[in-house]
Amino acid sequence: MGKKRYNNLQGYSFLLPALLVILVFTVVPIAYAFFMMFFKVDLLSGARTFVGFGNFEKIFSDPKFWASFENTIKYVAVVVPIQTIIAMILASLLNSRVRFNRAFLTVMFIPTLTSSSAMTLIFMWLFNNNGLVTNVLESVFGTKVQFLTNPDLALSVIMVMNIFSTVPHFMVVFLSGLQDIPGSLYEAASIDGANKVKQFFNVTVPQLMPITFYVVTMGLVGCFQIFDQAFIISNGTGGPQNSTLTFSLYIYQLAFSSNDMGRATALAFLLGIIIFTVTFIVNKLLKADEVNG
């Protein structure tokens, strides 16, 4: 018994530094933020006034909240499925041993290695009123499309940029999962008369379901938390006409522009609940834990 207690104590002593870091930098800030969301907090003076659920009432009555909600949901609904499908298809092509796949993989992975800020500046240069894409479209179709100043197109630029920069990473994740699929499954499907397309949908896709769940979950979390691209493109305003205002950018505006840390923390917790709920629903729909069991 003494030996077991000694081993347990030794194990906890090894865990103690990591547990202290988690406690100080994760648990305590979350608890303090939960406490602050029931107060009106002035960030500059530090003054607190208890308002109960008043912060949530203000949030739900603010048109900017509903604009950020609509933009974020639209962004998630478009980006996550497209980046997942493209990454899976590209991984399947690479796994089929096409020629020059190593060089192709290296070139494809470059956007992932580029910082999001640098990528945003590049896309701003491409899609501004005198950018390369704008000038090419004007020369081909005779119409000048203003992407970054058009409320209907500004968010689409961020969508394209995110898909372009995240697909390579998820492609590699899918590729690692593809290499774990037994070749006997494809041989059996081929004997049954399944062509490459049927093998993809009846063998590859089901076998990749746990990986797909991971990719979709990471995509959901990343898209719901999008901030830097929207901040840089709109210069922190969420414009034009709130068309690029996202949850995270709205939280930033509440905390550092309006000096209302109470509403900012309330919205942050609301965002956390939304992410948890959507992830839970995706887990139930994909049933990742029931595949390859």
CSV table of C-alpha atoms in Angstrom, one decimal:
chain,number,residue,atom,x,y,z
A,1,MET,CA,0.0,0.0,0.0
A,2,GLY,CA,2.8,2.3,0.9
A,3,LYS,CA,4.5,1.6,-2.5
A,4,LYS,CA,1.3,2.4,-4.4
A,5,ARG,CA,0.8,5.6,-2.5
A,6,TYR,CA,4.4,6.6,-3.2
A,7,ASN,CA,4.0,5.9,-6.9
A,8,ASN,CA,0.8,8.0,-7.0
A,9,LEU,CA,2.5,10.8,-5.2
A,10,GLN,CA,5.4,10.6,-7.6
A,11,GLY,CA,3.0,10.7,-10.6
A,12,TYR,CA,1.1,13.7,-9.2
A,13,SER,CA,4.5,15.5,-8.6
A,14,PHE,CA,5.3,15.1,-12.3
A,15,LEU,CA,1.8,16.4,-13.3
A,16,LEU,CA,1.9,19.3,-10.9
A,17,PRO,CA,3.8,21.9,-13.1
A,18,ALA,CA,1.3,21.2,-16.0
A,19,LEU,CA,-1.7,21.4,-13.7
A,20,LEU,CA,-0.5,24.7,-12.2
A,21,VAL,CA,-0.1,26.2,-15.7
A,22,ILE,CA,-3.6,25.0,-16.7
A,23,LEU,CA,-5.0,26.3,-13.4
A,24,VAL,CA,-3.4,29.7,-13.7
A,25,PHE,CA,-3.8,30.4,-17.4
A,26,THR,CA,-7.0,28.4,-18.2
A,27,VAL,CA,-9.3,27.6,-15.2
A,28,VAL,CA,-8.9,30.9,-13.4
A,29,PRO,CA,-9.4,33.2,-16.4
A,30,ILE,CA,-12.5,31.2,-17.4
A,31,ALA,CA,-13.9,31.4,-13.9
A,32,TYR,CA,-13.2,35.2,-13.7
A,33,ALA,CA,-14.8,35.7,-17.1
A,34,PHE,CA,-17.9,33.8,-16.0
A,35,PHE,CA,-18.0,36.1,-13.0
A,36,MET,CA,-17.6,39.3,-15.1
A,37,MET,CA,-20.3,38.5,-17.6
A,38,PHE,CA,-22.9,39.4,-15.0
A,39,PHE,CA,-21.4,42.9,-14.5
A,40,LYS,CA,-21.0,46.0,-16.5
A,41,VAL,CA,-17.2,46.4,-16.5
A,42,ASP,CA,-15.4,49.5,-17.6
A,43,LEU,CA,-12.1,48.2,-19.0
A,44,LEU,CA,-10.2,51.5,-18.3
A,45,SER,CA,-11.4,52.3,-14.8
A,46,GLY,CA,-12.1,48.7,-13.7
A,47,ALA,CA,-15.4,49.8,-12.2
A,48,ARG,CA,-18.0,47.0,-11.9
A,49,THR,CA,-21.7,47.3,-11.6
A,50,PHE,CA,-23.9,44.2,-11.2
A,51,VAL,CA,-26.4,43.9,-14.1
A,52,GLY,CA,-27.4,40.2,-13.9
A,53,PHE,CA,-28.5,39.1,-17.4
A,54,GLY,CA,-28.6,42.7,-18.6
A,55,ASN,CA,-25.5,42.1,-20.8
A,56,PHE,CA,-27.3,39.4,-22.7
A,57,GLU,CA,-30.4,41.6,-23.1
A,58,LYS,CA,-28.1,44.3,-24.6
A,59,ILE,CA,-26.4,41.8,-26.9
A,60,PHE,CA,-29.7,40.4,-28.3
A,61,SER,CA,-31.1,43.8,-28.9
A,62,ASP,CA,-28.0,45.0,-30.8
A,63,PRO,CA,-28.3,44.8,-34.6
A,64,LYS,CA,-24.5,44.3,-34.8
A,65,PHE,CA,-24.9,41.0,-32.9
A,66,TRP,CA,-27.3,39.6,-35.4
A,67,ALA,CA,-25.1,40.8,-38.3
A,68,SER,CA,-22.1,39.0,-36.7
A,69,PHE,CA,-24.3,35.9,-36.1
A,70,GLU,CA,-25.5,35.8,-39.7
A,71,ASN,CA,-22.0,36.4,-41.1
A,72,THR,CA,-20.4,33.8,-38.9
A,73,ILE,CA,-23.1,31.1,-39.6
A,74,LYS,CA,-22.8,31.8,-43.4
A,75,TYR,CA,-19.1,31.6,-43.2
A,76,VAL,CA,-19.1,28.3,-41.3
A,77,ALA,CA,-21.8,26.8,-43.6
A,78,VAL,CA,-19.8,27.6,-46.8
A,79,VAL,CA,-16.2,27.1,-45.7
A,80,VAL,CA,-16.3,24.0,-43.6
A,81,PRO,CA,-18.0,21.7,-46.2
A,82,ILE,CA,-16.0,23.0,-49.1
A,83,GLN,CA,-12.6,22.7,-47.4
A,84,THR,CA,-13.4,19.3,-46.1
A,85,ILE,CA,-14.6,17.9,-49.5
A,86,ILE,CA,-11.6,19.5,-51.5
A,87,ALA,CA,-9.1,18.2,-48.9
A,88,MET,CA,-10.5,14.7,-49.1
A,89,ILE,CA,-10.5,14.6,-52.9
A,90,LEU,CA,-7.0,15.9,-53.1
A,91,ALA,CA,-5.8,13.4,-50.5
A,92,SER,CA,-7.4,10.6,-52.5
A,93,LEU,CA,-5.7,11.7,-55.6
A,94,LEU,CA,-2.3,11.9,-53.9
A,95,ASN,CA,-2.9,8.5,-52.3
A,96,SER,CA,-3.6,7.0,-55.7
A,97,ARG,CA,0.1,7.5,-56.5
A,98,VAL,CA,-0.2,10.1,-59.2
A,99,ARG,CA,3.1,11.2,-60.7
A,100,PHE,CA,5.0,14.0,-59.0
A,101,ASN,CA,2.8,13.7,-55.9
A,102,ARG,CA,5.7,14.8,-53.6
A,103,ALA,CA,6.3,18.0,-55.5
A,104,PHE,CA,2.6,18.6,-55.6
A,105,LEU,CA,2.2,18.1,-51.9
A,106,THR,CA,5.1,20.5,-51.2
A,107,VAL,CA,3.6,23.2,-53.4
A,108,MET,CA,0.1,22.7,-52.0
A,109,PHE,CA,1.3,22.9,-48.4
A,110,ILE,CA,2.9,26.4,-48.8
A,111,PRO,CA,-0.3,28.4,-48.0
A,112,THR,CA,-0.5,26.6,-44.7
A,113,LEU,CA,3.0,27.7,-43.7
A,114,THR,CA,2.2,31.3,-44.5
A,115,SER,CA,0.9,33.4,-41.7
A,116,SER,CA,-2.8,34.4,-41.9
A,117,SER,CA,-1.9,38.1,-41.7
A,118,ALA,CA,0.5,37.8,-44.7
A,119,MET,CA,-2.1,35.8,-46.6
A,120,THR,CA,-4.8,38.4,-45.9
A,121,LEU,CA,-2.5,41.2,-47.2
A,122,ILE,CA,-1.9,39.1,-50.3
A,123,PHE,CA,-5.6,38.6,-51.0
A,124,MET,CA,-6.3,42.3,-50.3
A,125,TRP,CA,-3.7,43.1,-53.0
A,126,LEU,CA,-5.4,40.6,-55.4
A,127,PHE,CA,-9.0,41.7,-54.8
A,128,ASN,CA,-8.7,45.5,-54.1
A,129,ASN,CA,-10.2,47.9,-56.6
A,130,ASN,CA,-7.0,47.9,-58.7
A,131,GLY,CA,-5.9,44.4,-57.8
A,132,LEU,CA,-4.8,41.6,-60.1
A,133,VAL,CA,-8.0,39.7,-60.0
A,134,THR,CA,-10.1,42.8,-60.4
A,135,ASN,CA,-8.1,43.9,-63.5
A,136,VAL,CA,-8.2,40.5,-65.1
A,137,LEU,CA,-12.0,40.3,-64.7
A,138,GLU,CA,-12.3,43.7,-66.1
A,139,SER,CA,-10.2,42.9,-69.1
A,140,VAL,CA,-12.0,39.6,-69.8
A,141,PHE,CA,-15.6,40.6,-69.1
A,142,GLY,CA,-15.4,44.4,-69.4
A,143,THR,CA,-16.9,44.9,-65.9
A,144,LYS,CA,-15.0,46.1,-62.9
A,145,VAL,CA,-16.0,44.1,-59.8
A,146,GLN,CA,-15.3,45.8,-56.5
A,147,PHE,CA,-14.8,43.0,-54.0
A,148,LEU,CA,-13.6,44.5,-50.8
A,149,THR,CA,-16.0,47.5,-50.9
A,150,ASN,CA,-19.0,45.5,-51.9
A,151,PRO,CA,-21.1,44.2,-48.9
A,152,ASP,CA,-22.2,41.2,-50.9
A,153,LEU,CA,-18.7,40.1,-51.9
A,154,ALA,CA,-16.3,41.2,-49.1
A,155,LEU,CA,-17.1,38.1,-46.9
A,156,SER,CA,-16.6,35.8,-50.0
A,157,VAL,CA,-13.0,37.0,-50.3
A,158,ILE,CA,-12.3,35.9,-46.7
A,159,MET,CA,-14.1,32.6,-47.5
A,160,VAL,CA,-11.9,31.9,-50.5
A,161,MET,CA,-8.8,32.9,-48.6
A,162,ASN,CA,-9.6,30.5,-45.7
A,163,ILE,CA,-10.3,27.6,-48.0
A,164,PHE,CA,-7.1,28.2,-49.9
A,165,SER,CA,-5.0,28.3,-46.7
A,166,THR,CA,-6.6,25.4,-44.8
A,167,VAL,CA,-7.2,22.8,-47.4
A,168,PRO,CA,-3.5,21.7,-47.6
A,169,HIS,CA,-3.3,21.0,-43.8
A,170,PHE,CA,-6.5,19.0,-43.8
A,171,MET,CA,-5.4,17.2,-47.0
A,172,VAL,CA,-2.4,15.9,-45.2
A,173,VAL,CA,-4.6,14.8,-42.3
A,174,PHE,CA,-6.8,12.9,-44.7
A,175,LEU,CA,-3.8,11.4,-46.4
A,176,SER,CA,-2.5,9.9,-43.2
A,177,GLY,CA,-6.0,8.4,-42.7
A,178,LEU,CA,-6.1,7.0,-46.2
A,179,GLN,CA,-2.8,5.1,-45.7
A,180,ASP,CA,-4.3,3.2,-42.8
A,181,ILE,CA,-7.2,1.8,-44.8
A,182,PRO,CA,-6.5,-1.9,-45.6
A,183,GLY,CA,-6.0,-2.6,-49.2
A,184,SER,CA,-8.1,-5.7,-48.9
A,185,LEU,CA,-11.2,-3.6,-48.7
A,186,TYR,CA,-10.5,-2.1,-52.1
A,187,GLU,CA,-9.7,-5.5,-53.5
A,188,ALA,CA,-13.0,-6.9,-52.2
A,189,ALA,CA,-14.9,-4.0,-53.7
A,190,SER,CA,-13.1,-4.4,-57.0
A,191,ILE,CA,-14.0,-8.1,-57.1
A,192,ASP,CA,-17.7,-7.1,-56.5
A,193,GLY,CA,-17.5,-4.9,-59.6
A,194,ALA,CA,-17.1,-1.5,-57.9
A,195,ASN,CA,-15.2,1.1,-60.0
A,196,LYS,CA,-13.0,3.8,-58.6
A,197,VAL,CA,-15.9,6.2,-57.9
A,198,LYS,CA,-18.0,3.6,-56.1
A,199,GLN,CA,-14.9,2.5,-54.1
A,200,PHE,CA,-14.4,6.1,-53.0
A,201,PHE,CA,-18.0,6.5,-51.8
A,202,ASN,CA,-18.5,3.0,-50.3
A,203,VAL,CA,-15.0,2.3,-48.9
A,204,THR,CA,-13.0,5.5,-48.6
A,205,VAL,CA,-15.6,7.9,-47.2
A,206,PRO,CA,-16.9,5.5,-44.5
A,207,GLN,CA,-13.5,4.4,-43.4
A,208,LEU,CA,-12.4,8.1,-43.2
A,209,MET,CA,-15.3,9.0,-41.0
A,210,PRO,CA,-13.3,9.5,-37.7
A,211,ILE,CA,-10.8,11.6,-39.6
A,212,THR,CA,-13.7,13.5,-41.2
A,213,PHE,CA,-15.1,14.2,-37.8
A,214,TYR,CA,-11.7,15.6,-36.7
A,215,VAL,CA,-11.4,17.8,-39.8
A,216,VAL,CA,-15.0,19.1,-39.6
A,217,THR,CA,-14.6,19.8,-35.8
A,218,MET,CA,-11.3,21.7,-36.3
A,219,GLY,CA,-12.9,23.6,-39.2
A,220,LEU,CA,-15.9,24.5,-37.2
A,221,VAL,CA,-13.9,25.8,-34.2
A,222,GLY,CA,-11.6,27.8,-36.5
A,223,CYS,CA,-14.4,29.3,-38.6
A,224,PHE,CA,-16.4,30.3,-35.5
A,225,GLN,CA,-13.4,32.0,-34.1
A,226,ILE,CA,-12.3,33.8,-37.2
A,227,PHE,CA,-10.9,37.2,-36.3
A,228,ASP,CA,-7.6,38.3,-37.9
A,229,GLN,CA,-8.7,38.1,-41.5
A,230,ALA,CA,-11.9,40.1,-40.9
A,231,PHE,CA,-10.0,42.6,-38.7
A,232,ILE,CA,-7.3,43.3,-41.3
A,233,ILE,CA,-9.6,43.5,-44.3
A,234,SER,CA,-12.1,45.8,-42.6
A,235,ASN,CA,-9.5,47.7,-40.5
A,236,GLY,CA,-11.3,46.5,-37.4
A,237,THR,CA,-14.7,48.0,-38.4
A,238,GLY,CA,-16.4,44.8,-39.8
A,239,GLY,CA,-17.4,46.8,-42.9
A,240,PRO,CA,-18.5,47.5,-45.4
A,241,GLN,CA,-21.9,47.7,-43.7
A,242,ASN,CA,-21.0,45.0,-41.1
A,243,SER,CA,-20.7,42.5,-43.9
A,244,THR,CA,-17.4,41.1,-42.5
A,245,LEU,CA,-18.3,41.5,-38.8
A,246,THR,CA,-17.8,38.1,-37.1
A,247,PHE,CA,-18.3,36.9,-33.5
A,248,SER,CA,-14.7,37.3,-32.5
A,249,LEU,CA,-14.4,40.8,-34.1
A,250,TYR,CA,-17.6,41.9,-32.4
A,251,ILE,CA,-16.2,40.6,-29.0
A,252,TYR,CA,-13.0,42.7,-29.7
A,253,GLN,CA,-15.1,45.8,-30.5
A,254,LEU,CA,-17.1,45.4,-27.3
A,255,ALA,CA,-14.0,44.9,-25.1
A,256,PHE,CA,-11.5,47.4,-26.6
A,257,SER,CA,-13.6,49.9,-28.6
A,258,SER,CA,-16.7,50.2,-26.3
A,259,ASN,CA,-14.7,49.4,-23.1
A,260,ASP,CA,-17.5,47.0,-22.1
A,261,MET,CA,-15.8,43.8,-20.9
A,262,GLY,CA,-19.0,42.5,-19.3
A,263,ARG,CA,-20.8,42.3,-22.7
A,264,ALA,CA,-17.6,41.0,-24.3
A,265,THR,CA,-17.3,38.1,-21.9
A,266,ALA,CA,-21.0,37.3,-22.1
A,267,LEU,CA,-20.7,37.1,-25.9
A,268,ALA,CA,-17.6,34.9,-25.6
A,269,PHE,CA,-19.5,32.4,-23.4
A,270,LEU,CA,-22.4,32.5,-25.8
A,271,LEU,CA,-19.9,31.7,-28.6
A,272,GLY,CA,-18.5,28.8,-26.6
A,273,ILE,CA,-21.9,27.4,-26.1
A,274,ILE,CA,-22.7,27.6,-29.8
A,275,ILE,CA,-19.4,25.9,-30.7
A,276,PHE,CA,-20.0,23.1,-28.2
A,277,THR,CA,-23.6,22.6,-29.4
A,278,VAL,CA,-22.7,22.5,-33.1
A,279,THR,CA,-19.8,20.1,-32.4
A,280,PHE,CA,-22.0,17.8,-30.4
A,281,ILE,CA,-24.6,17.7,-33.2
A,282,VAL,CA,-21.9,17.0,-35.8
A,283,ASN,CA,-20.6,14.1,-33.6
A,284,LYS,CA,-24.1,12.6,-33.4
A,285,LEU,CA,-24.6,13.0,-37.2
A,286,LEU,CA,-21.2,11.6,-38.3
A,287,LYS,CA,-21.2,8.9,-35.6
A,288,ALA,CA,-17.4,8.8,-35.8
A,289,ASP,CA,-17.1,6.5,-32.7
A,290,GLU,CA,-19.1,3.8,-34.5
A,291,VAL,CA,-16.9,3.5,-37.5
A,292,ASN,CA,-13.9,1.2,-37.8
A,293,GLY,CA,-14.8,-0.2,-34.4
